[in-house]
Tab-separated table of C-alpha atoms in Angstrom:
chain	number	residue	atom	x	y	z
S	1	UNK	CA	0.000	0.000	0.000
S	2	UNK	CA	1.061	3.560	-0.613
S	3	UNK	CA	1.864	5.887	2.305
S	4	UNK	CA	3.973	7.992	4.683
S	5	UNK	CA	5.943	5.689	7.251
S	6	UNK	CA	7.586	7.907	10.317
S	7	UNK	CA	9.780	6.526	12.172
S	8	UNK	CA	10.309	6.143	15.578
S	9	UNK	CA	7.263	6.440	17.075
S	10	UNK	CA	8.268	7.863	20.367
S	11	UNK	CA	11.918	8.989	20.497
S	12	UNK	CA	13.578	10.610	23.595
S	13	UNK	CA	16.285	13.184	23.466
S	14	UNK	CA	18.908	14.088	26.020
S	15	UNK	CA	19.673	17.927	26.598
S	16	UNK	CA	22.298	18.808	23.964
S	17	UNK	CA	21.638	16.145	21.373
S	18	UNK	CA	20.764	16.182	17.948
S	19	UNK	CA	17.963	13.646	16.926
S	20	UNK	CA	16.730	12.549	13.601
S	21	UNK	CA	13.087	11.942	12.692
S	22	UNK	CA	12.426	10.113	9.867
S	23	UNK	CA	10.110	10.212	7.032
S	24	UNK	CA	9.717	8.214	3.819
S	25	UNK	CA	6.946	8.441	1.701
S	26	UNK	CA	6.225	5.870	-1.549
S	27	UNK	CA	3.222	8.055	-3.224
S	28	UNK	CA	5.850	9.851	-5.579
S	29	UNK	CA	4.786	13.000	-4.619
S	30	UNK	CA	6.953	15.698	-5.171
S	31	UNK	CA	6.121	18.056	-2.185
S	32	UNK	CA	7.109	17.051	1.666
S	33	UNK	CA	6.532	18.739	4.488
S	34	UNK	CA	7.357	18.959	8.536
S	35	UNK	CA	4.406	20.150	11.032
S	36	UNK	CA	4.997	20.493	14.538
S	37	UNK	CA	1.805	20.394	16.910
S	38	UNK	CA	1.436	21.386	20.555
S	39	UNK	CA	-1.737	21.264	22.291
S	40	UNK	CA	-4.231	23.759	21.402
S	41	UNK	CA	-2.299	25.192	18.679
S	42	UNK	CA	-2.830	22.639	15.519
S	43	UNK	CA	-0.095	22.466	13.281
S	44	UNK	CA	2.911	24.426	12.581
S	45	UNK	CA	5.011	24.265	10.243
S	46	UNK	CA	8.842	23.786	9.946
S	47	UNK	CA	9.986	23.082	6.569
S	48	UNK	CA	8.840	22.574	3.493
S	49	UNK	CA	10.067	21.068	-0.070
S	50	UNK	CA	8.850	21.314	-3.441
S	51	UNK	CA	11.851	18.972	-5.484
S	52	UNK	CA	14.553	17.371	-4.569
S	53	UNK	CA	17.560	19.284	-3.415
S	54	UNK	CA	15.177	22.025	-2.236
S	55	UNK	CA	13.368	23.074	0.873
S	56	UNK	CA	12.065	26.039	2.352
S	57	UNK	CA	12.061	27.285	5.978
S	58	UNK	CA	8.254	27.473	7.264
S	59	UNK	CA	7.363	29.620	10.130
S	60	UNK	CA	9.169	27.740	12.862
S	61	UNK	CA	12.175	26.544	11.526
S	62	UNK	CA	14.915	27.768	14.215
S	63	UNK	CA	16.401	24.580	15.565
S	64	UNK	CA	15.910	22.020	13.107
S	65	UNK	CA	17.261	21.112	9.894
S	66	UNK	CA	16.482	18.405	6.952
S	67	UNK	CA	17.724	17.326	3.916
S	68	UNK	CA	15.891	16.161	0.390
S	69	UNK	CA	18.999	13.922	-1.276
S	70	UNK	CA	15.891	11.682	-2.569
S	71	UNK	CA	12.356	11.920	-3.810
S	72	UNK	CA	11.151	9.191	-1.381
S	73	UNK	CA	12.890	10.577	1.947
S	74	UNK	CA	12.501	14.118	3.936
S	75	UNK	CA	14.058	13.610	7.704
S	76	UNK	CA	13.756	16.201	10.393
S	77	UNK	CA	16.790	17.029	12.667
S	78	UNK	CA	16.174	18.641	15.927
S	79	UNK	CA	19.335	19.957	17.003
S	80	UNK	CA	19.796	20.819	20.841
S	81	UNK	CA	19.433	24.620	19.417
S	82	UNK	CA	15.733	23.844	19.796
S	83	UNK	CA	15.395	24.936	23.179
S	84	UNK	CA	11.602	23.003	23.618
S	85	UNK	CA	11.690	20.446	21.607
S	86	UNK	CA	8.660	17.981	23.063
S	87	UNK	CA	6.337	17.717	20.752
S	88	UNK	CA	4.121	15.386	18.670
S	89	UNK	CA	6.209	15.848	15.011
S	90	UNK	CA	4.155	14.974	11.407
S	91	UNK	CA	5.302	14.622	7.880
S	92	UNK	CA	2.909	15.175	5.055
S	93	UNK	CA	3.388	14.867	1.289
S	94	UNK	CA	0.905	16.547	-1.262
S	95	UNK	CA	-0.353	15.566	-4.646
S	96	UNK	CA	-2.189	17.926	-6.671
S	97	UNK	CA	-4.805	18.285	-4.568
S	98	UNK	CA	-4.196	17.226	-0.845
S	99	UNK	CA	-1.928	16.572	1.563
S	100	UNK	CA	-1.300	13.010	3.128
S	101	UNK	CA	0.340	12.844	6.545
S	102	UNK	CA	1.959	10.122	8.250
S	103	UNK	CA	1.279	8.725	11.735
S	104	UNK	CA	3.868	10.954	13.818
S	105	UNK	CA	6.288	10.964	16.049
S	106	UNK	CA	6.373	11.994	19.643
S	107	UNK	CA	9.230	13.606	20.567
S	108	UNK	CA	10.081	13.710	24.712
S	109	UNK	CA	13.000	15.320	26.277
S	110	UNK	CA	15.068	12.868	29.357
T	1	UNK	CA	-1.842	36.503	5.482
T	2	UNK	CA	-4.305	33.477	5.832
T	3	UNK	CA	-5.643	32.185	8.141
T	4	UNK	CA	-7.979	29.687	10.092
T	5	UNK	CA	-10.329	30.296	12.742
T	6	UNK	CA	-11.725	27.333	15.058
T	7	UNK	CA	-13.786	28.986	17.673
T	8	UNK	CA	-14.837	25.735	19.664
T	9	UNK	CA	-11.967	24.056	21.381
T	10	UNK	CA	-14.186	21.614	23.241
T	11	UNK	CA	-17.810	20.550	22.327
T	12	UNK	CA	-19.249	17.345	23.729
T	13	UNK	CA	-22.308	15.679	21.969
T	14	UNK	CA	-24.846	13.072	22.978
T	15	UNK	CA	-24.043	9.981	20.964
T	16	UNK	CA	-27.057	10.262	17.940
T	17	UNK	CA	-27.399	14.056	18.250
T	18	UNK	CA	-26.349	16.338	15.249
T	19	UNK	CA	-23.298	18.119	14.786
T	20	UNK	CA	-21.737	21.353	14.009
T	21	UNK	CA	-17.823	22.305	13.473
T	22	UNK	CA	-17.202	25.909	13.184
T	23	UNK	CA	-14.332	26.973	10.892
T	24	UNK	CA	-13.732	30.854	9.780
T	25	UNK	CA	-11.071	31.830	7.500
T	26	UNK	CA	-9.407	34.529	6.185
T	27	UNK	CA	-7.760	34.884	2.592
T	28	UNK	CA	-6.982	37.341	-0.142
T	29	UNK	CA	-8.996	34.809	-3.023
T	30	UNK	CA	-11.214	31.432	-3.078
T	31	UNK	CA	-8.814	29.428	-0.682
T	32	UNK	CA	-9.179	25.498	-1.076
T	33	UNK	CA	-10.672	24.323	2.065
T	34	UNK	CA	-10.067	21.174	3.940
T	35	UNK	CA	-11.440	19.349	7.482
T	36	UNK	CA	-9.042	16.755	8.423
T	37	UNK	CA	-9.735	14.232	11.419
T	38	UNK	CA	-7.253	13.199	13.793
T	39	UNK	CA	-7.176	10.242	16.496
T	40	UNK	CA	-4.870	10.413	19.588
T	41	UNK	CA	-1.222	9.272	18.645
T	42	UNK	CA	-1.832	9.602	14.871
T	43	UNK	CA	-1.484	11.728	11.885
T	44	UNK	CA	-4.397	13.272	10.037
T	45	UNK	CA	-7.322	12.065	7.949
T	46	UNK	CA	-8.718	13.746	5.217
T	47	UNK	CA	-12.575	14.155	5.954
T	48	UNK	CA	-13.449	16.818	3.000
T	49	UNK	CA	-12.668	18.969	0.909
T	50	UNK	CA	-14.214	22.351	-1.497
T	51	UNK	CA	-11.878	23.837	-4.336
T	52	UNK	CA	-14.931	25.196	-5.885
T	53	UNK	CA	-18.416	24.550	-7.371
T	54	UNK	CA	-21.380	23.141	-5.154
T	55	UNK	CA	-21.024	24.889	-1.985
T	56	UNK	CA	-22.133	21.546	-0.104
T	57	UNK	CA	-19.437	19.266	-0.128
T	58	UNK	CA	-20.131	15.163	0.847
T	59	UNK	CA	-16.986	13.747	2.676
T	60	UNK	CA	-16.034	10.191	4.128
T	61	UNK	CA	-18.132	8.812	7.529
T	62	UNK	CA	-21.023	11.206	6.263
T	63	UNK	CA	-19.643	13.942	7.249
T	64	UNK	CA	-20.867	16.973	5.249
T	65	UNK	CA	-18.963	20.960	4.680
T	66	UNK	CA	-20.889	24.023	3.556
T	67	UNK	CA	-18.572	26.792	2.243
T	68	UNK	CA	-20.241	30.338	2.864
T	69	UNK	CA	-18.102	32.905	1.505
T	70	UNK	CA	-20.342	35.516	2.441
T	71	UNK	CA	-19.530	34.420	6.112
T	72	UNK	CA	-15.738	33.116	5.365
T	73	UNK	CA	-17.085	29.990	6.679
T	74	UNK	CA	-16.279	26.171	6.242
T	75	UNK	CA	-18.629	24.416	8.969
T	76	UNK	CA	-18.160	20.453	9.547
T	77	UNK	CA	-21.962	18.665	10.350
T	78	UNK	CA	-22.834	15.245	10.677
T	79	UNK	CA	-26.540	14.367	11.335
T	80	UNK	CA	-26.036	11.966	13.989
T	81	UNK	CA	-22.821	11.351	15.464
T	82	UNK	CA	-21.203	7.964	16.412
T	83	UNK	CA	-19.304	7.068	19.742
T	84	UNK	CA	-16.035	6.598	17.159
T	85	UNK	CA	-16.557	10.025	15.564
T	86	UNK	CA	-14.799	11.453	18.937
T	87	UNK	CA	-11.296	12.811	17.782
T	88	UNK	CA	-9.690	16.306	16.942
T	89	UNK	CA	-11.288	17.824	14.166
T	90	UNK	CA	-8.606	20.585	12.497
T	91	UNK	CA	-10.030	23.198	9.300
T	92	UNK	CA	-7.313	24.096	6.844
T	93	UNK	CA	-6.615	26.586	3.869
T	94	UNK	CA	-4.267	26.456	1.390
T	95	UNK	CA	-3.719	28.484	-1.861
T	96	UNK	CA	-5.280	27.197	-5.373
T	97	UNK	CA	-4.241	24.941	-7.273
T	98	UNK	CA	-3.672	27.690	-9.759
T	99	UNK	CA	-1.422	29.533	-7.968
T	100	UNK	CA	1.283	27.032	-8.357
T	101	UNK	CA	2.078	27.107	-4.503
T	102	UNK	CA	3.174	24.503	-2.632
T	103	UNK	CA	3.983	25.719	0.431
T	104	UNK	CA	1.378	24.767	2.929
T	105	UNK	CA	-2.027	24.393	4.458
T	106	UNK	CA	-2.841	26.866	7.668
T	107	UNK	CA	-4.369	24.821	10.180
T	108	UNK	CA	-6.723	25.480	12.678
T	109	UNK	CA	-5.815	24.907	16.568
T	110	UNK	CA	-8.219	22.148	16.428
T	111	UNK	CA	-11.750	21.488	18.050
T	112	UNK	CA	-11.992	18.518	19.788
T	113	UNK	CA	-14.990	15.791	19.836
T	114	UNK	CA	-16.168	14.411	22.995
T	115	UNK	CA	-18.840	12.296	22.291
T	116	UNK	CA	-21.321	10.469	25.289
T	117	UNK	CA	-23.165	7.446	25.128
């Protein structure tokens, strides 16, 4: 079946690290994105990419990076620049129309 | 600057009883409007969706949308509700297909579904 797999689900990070979500999507969409949600504030969103090779800061992109070396594969680095990182963390990919979101993952700081 | 109004954060229903989501937005043109479903620990369903045409859009688990652009509106009903119909309910905009953009939707903050048997 086609679909967004994130991986972990739950992933902990000591102060100071640098973690990596992952995201992989096999709908050969072009477009990828990062959303961060907090309760009572729905989604936010961190960075975006429209090709391969190219992504665009959203509105809360301080603290994390990613990287788009393939079509299939958009993963989220918080670095320990993020100063509050805990947060539920989803990846989305759009066709023409809509976008599709994966299941999350809940970031929690030790 | 768009942007998404959900004005209920918390509504709790009878199980059977109708339903009705409030979503306001604000954009420069005809935004595409969306109402995604979410369940704890999970990512987002689509429910609906209007781009444009007949203002009364049909969705999945008979949910229903009715775009009021008079109002800036996109309200969520469902004529009788369902104990598994109690999730987080999130209204989105995003730019036209026409305008080539593919930066992002604006979501709501949510309204979450209580529902009681």
């Amino acid at each position: 079946d086609g679909g967004i797999t994130q991986s972990p689900k739950y992933l902990f990070r000591k102060e100071g690290q640098n973690v990596t979500l992952s995201c992989e999507q096999n709908l050969n969409h072009d477009a990828m994105y990062w959303y961060r949600q907090d309760p009572g504030q729905g989604l936010r969103l961190i960075y975006y990419s429209q090709i391969v090779n190219d992504f665009q800061k959203g509105d809360i992109a301080e603290g994390y990076s990613v990287s788009r070396e393939k079509k299939e594969s958009f993963p989220l680095t918080v670095t320990s620049a993020q100063k509050n990182p805990t947060a539920f963390y989803l990846c989305a990919s759009k066709d023409r129309e809509k976008q599709h979101f994966g299941d999350g993952t809940r970031l929690s700081i030790l | 600057a768009q942007s998404v109004t959900q004005p209920d954060i918390h509504i709790t229903v009878s199980e059977g009883a109708s339903l009705e989501l409030r979503c306001n937005y604000s954009y420069g043109a005809t935004p595409y409007l969306f109402w995604y479903v979410q369940s704890p620990g999970q990512g987002l369903q689509l429910l609906l969706k209007y781009f444009s045409g007949d203002t009364l859009v049909q969705g999945i688990k008979g949910f229903e949308a009715e775009f009021k652009r008079s109002q800036s509106s996109f309200n969520l009903r469902k004529p009788s509700v369902h104990w598994s119909d109690a999730a987080e309910y999130f209204c989105a905009v995003g730019p036209p297909i026409s305008s080539g953009s593919a930066r992002q939707l604006t979501f709501g903050s949510g309204t979450q579904l209580t529902v009681l048997p």
